[in-house]
Short mmCIF file of C-alpha atoms and ligand atoms in Angstrom, two decimals:
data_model
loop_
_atom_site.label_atom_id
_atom_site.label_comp_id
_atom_site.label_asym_id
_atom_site.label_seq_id
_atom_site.Cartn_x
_atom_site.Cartn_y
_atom_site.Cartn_z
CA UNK A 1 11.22 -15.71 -0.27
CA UNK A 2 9.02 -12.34 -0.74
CA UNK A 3 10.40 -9.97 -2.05
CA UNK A 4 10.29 -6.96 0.14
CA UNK A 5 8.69 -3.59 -1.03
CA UNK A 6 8.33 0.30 -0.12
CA UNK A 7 5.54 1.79 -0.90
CA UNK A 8 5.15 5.86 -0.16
CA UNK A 9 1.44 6.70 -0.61
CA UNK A 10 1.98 10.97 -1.11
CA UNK A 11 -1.38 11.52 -0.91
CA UNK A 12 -2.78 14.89 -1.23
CA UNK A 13 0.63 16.91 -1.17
CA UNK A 14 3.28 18.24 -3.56
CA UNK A 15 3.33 20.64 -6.56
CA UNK A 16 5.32 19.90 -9.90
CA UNK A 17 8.50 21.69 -8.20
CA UNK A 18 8.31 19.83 -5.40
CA UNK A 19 7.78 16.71 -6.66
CA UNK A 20 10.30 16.69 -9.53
CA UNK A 21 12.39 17.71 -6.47
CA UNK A 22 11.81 14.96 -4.19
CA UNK A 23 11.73 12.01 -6.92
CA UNK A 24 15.37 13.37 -8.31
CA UNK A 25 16.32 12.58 -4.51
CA UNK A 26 14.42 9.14 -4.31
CA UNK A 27 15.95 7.96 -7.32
CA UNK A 28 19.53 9.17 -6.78
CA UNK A 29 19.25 7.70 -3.68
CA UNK A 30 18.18 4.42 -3.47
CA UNK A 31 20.42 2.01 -4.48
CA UNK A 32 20.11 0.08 -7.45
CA UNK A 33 21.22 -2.94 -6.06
CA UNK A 34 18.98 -2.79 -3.15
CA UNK A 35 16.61 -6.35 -3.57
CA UNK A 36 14.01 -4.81 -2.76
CA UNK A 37 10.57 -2.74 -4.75
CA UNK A 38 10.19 0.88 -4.68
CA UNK A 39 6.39 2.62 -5.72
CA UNK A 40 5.65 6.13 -5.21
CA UNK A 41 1.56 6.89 -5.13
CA UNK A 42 1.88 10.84 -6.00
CA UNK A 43 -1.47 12.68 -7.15
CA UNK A 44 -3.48 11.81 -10.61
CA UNK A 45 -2.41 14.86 -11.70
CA UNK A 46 1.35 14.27 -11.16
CA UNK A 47 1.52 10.67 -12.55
CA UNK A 48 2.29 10.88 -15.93
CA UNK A 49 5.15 13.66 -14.80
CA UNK A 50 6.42 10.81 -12.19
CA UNK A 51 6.14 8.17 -14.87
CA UNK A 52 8.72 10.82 -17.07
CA UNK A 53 10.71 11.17 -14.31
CA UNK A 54 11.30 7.92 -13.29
CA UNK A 55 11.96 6.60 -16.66
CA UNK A 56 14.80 4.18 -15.84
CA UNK A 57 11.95 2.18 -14.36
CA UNK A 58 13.65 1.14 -11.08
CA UNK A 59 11.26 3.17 -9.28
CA UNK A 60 7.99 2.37 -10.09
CA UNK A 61 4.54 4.20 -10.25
CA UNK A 62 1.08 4.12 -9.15
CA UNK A 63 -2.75 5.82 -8.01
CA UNK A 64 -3.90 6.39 -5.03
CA UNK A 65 -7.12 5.58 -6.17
CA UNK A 66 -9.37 4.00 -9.29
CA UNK A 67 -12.95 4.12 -10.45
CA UNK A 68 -14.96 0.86 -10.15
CA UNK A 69 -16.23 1.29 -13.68
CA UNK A 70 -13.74 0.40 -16.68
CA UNK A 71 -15.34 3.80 -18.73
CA UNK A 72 -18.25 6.27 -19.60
CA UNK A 73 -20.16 8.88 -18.57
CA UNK A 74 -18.72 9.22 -14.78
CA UNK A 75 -17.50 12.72 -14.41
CA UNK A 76 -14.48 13.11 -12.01
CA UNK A 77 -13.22 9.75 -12.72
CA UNK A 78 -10.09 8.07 -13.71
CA UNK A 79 -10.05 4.20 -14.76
CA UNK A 80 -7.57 1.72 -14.80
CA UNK A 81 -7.18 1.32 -18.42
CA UNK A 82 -6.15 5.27 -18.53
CA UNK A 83 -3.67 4.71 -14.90
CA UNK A 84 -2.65 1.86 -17.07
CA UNK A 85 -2.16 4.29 -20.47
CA UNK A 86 -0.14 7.04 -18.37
CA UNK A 87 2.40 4.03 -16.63
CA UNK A 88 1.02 2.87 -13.58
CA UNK A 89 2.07 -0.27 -12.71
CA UNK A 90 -0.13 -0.01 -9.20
CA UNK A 91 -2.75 1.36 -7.28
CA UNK A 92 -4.15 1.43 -4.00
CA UNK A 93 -8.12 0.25 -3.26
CA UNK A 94 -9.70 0.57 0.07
CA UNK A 95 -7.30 2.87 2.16
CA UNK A 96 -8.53 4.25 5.12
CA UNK A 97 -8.89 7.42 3.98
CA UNK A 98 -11.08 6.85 1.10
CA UNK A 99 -13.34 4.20 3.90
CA UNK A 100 -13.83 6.94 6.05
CA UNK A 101 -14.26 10.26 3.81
CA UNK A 102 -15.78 8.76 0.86
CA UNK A 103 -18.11 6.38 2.00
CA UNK A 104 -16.13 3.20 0.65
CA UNK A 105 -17.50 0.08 1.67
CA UNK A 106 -16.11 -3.52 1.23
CA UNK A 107 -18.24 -4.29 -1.90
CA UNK A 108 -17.01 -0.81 -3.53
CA UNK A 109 -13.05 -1.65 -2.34
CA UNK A 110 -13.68 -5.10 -3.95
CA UNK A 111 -15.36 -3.92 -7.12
CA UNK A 112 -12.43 -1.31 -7.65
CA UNK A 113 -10.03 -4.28 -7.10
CA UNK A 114 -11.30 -6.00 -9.73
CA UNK A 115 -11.62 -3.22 -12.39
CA UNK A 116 -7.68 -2.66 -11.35
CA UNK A 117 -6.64 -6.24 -12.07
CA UNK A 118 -9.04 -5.73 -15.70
CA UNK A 119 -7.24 -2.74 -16.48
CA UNK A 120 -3.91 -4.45 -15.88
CA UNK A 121 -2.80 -3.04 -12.52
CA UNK A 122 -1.96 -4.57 -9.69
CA UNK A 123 -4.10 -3.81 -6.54
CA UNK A 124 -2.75 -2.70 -2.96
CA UNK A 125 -5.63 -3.85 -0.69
CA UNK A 126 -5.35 -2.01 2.53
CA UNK A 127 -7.29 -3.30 5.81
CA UNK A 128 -7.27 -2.06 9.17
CA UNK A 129 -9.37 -1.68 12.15
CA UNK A 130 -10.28 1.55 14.04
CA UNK A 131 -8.93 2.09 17.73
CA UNK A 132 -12.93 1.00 19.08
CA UNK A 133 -12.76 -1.86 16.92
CA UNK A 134 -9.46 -2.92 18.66
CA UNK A 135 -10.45 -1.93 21.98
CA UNK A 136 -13.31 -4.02 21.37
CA UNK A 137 -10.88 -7.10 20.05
CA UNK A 138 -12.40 -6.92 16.40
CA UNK A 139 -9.41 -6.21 15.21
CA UNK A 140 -9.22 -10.04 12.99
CA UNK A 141 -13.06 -10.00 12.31
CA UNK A 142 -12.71 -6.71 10.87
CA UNK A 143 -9.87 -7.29 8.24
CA UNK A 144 -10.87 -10.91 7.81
CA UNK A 145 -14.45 -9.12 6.60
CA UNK A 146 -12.25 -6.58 4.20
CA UNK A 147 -10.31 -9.59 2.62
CA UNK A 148 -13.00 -12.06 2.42
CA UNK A 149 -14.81 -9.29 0.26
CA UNK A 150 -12.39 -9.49 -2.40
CA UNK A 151 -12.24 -13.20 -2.02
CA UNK A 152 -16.22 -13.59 -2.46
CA UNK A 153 -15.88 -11.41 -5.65
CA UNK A 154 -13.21 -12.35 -7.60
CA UNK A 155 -11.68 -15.57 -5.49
CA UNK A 156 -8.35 -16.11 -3.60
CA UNK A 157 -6.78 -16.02 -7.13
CA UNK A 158 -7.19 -12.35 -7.29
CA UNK A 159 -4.66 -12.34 -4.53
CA UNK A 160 -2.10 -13.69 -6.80
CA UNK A 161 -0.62 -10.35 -8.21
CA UNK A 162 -1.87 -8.17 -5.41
CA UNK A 163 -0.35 -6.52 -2.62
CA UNK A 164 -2.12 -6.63 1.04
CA UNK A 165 -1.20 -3.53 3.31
CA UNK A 166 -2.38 -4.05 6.94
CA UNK A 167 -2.63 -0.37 7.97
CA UNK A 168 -4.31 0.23 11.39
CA UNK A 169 -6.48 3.14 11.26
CA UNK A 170 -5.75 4.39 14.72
CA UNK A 171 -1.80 4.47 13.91
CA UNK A 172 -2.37 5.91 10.42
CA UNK A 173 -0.60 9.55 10.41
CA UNK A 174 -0.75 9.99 13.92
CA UNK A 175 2.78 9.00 15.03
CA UNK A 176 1.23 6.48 16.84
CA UNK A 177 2.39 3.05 15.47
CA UNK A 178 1.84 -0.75 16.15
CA UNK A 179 4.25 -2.50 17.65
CA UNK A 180 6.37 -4.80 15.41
CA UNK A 181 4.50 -7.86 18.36
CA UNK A 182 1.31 -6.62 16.91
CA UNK A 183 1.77 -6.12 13.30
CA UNK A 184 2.99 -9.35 13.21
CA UNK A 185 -0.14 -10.94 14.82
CA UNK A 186 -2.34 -9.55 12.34
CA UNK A 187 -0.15 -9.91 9.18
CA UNK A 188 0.33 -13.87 10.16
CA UNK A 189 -3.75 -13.69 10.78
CA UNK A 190 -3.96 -12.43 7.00
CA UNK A 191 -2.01 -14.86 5.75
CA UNK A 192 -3.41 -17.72 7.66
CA UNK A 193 -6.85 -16.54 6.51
CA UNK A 194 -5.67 -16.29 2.80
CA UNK A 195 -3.86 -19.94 3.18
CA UNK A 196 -7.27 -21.51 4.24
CA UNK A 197 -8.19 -20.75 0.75
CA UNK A 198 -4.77 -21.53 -0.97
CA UNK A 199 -1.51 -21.96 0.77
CA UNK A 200 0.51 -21.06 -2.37
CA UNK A 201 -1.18 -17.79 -2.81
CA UNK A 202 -0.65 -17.23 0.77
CA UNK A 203 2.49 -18.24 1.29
CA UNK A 204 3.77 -15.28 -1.85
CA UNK A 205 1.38 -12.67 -1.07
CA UNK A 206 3.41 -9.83 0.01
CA UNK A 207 1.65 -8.07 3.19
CA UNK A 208 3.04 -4.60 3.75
CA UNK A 209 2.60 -2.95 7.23
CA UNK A 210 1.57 0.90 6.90
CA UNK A 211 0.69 3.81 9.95
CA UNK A 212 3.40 5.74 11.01
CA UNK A 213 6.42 4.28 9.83
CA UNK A 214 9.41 6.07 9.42
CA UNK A 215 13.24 5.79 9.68
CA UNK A 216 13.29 5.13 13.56
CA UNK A 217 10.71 2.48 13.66
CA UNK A 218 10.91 0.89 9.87
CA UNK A 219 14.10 -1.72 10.89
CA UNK A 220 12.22 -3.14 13.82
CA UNK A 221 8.48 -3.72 11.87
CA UNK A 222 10.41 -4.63 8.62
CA UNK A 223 12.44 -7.23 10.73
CA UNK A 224 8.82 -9.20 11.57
CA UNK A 225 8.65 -12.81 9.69
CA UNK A 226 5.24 -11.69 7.84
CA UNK A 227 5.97 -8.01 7.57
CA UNK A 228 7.13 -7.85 3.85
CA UNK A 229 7.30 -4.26 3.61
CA UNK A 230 5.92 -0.45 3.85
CA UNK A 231 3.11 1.46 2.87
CA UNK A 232 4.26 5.17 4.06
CA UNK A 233 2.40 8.19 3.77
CA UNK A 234 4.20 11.12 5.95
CA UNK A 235 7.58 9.76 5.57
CA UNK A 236 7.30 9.33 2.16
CA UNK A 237 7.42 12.97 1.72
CA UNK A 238 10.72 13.37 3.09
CA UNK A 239 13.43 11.82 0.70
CA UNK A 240 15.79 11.22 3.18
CA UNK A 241 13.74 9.37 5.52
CA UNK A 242 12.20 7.41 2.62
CA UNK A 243 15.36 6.16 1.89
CA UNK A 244 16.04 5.14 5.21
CA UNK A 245 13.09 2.88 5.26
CA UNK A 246 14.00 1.35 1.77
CA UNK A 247 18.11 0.68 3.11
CA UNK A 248 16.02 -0.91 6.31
CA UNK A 249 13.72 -3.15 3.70
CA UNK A 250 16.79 -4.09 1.80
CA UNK A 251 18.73 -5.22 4.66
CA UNK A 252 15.50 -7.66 5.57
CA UNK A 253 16.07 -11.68 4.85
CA UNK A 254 12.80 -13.52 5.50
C1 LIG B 301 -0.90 5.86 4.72
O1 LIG B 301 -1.40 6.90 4.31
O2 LIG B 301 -1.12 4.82 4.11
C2 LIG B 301 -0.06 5.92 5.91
C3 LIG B 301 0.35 4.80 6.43
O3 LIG B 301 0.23 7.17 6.42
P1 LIG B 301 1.31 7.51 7.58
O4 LIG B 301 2.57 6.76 7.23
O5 LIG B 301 1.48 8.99 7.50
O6 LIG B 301 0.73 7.04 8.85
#
């Protein structure tokens, strides 16, 4: 049985106020008997506050992002040993975002994977196609490629403490989500893919489904056998309907 966890990826929003704010609400309500894992992704600059905040340690912290390099002379940069230093427990390599703005390609994702897992975090893959990629029925080539990268680098073993987030790019913060029919097509893809290599790894890797969930739609793609949990950006914003999508996680049994 996988565990099932909630991931809320707050990207570039918030201030101290509003944070301290919203993770008072997280934590006071979700439940502490609720079997499931709760990470909040807020800002570099608002981690070590989050880490203080959160320091019963049922809510659990990490980056949005790392550097590929483990130190030196890279101005802007944060590595994993510091994410590690300040509490992280997480962080998130290859999201769409980061693809598409920053120029991130596979071998980058892959090489910021493995400087995560050196610096003693645990890595939240994320793969997903773009709409033309679906229309044009790449969708499996195109995360198998994003995967395989990581498994070329650093083998399937570097799946073993990770976290895989299937986030479609075309449903990511547009309101426009997959259905639970086809996030569970690609999610039993991934793990099929990953259980060519090693069925153990496979069969524990926990594959989140992220892009547009939120309270209305979280029961029904939580309820799919290889949908394991959320990654949630928008929602995640809004304590309320964050902790609907963790009581919909916590009612799963798969
Ligand atoms: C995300 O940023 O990973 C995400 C899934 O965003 P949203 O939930 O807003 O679509």
């Amino acid at each position: 049985m996988r565990r099932p966890m909630v991931a809320g990826n707050w990207k570039m929003h918030g201030s101290k106020a509003t944070n301290q704010a919203l993770l008072a609400e997280v934590e006071r309500s979700v439940r502490p008997d609720w079997p499931i894992d709760v990470v909040v992704f807020p800002p570099y600059v608002y981690l070590a506050d989050a880490v203080r905040e959160l320091e019963e340690g049922r809510i659990l912290v990490g980056a949005q992002d790392v550097c590929a390099e483990s130190g030196g002379a890279f101005t802007g940069q944060v590595g994993a040993a510091m994410l590690k230093d300040v509490g992280c427990t997480y962080v998130i390599v290859g999201h769409s975002e980061r693809r598409r703005w920053y120029h991130e390609d596979d071998t980058l994702v892959a090489r910021k994977f493995a400087a995560a897992m050196a610096g003693g975090l645990k890595p939240v893959l994320c793969v997903g196609e773009t709409l033309e990629e679906r229309e044009a029925k790449q969708t499996e080539s195109v995360v198998a490629r994003q995967v395989e990268a990581v498994i070329n680098m650093l083998g399937v073993g570097g799946f073993a403490d990770a976290v895989l987030a299937y986030e479609p790019v075309w449903a990511i913060g547009t309101g426009r989500t997959a259905t639970p029919e086809q996030a569970q097509a690609v999610h039993a893809f991934l793990r099929s893919r990953i259980g060519a290599h090693d069925a153990k790894i496979a069969g524990h890797l926990r594959i989140l489904y992220g892009g547009s969930v939120k309270a209305g739609n979280a029961a029904e793609l939580l309820a799919m056998p290889d949908v394991d949990g959320g990654l949630v950006g928008g929602a995640s914003l809004s304590a309320d309907e964050f902790r609907q999508i963790c009581a919909a996680a916590s009612a799963v049994r798969h």
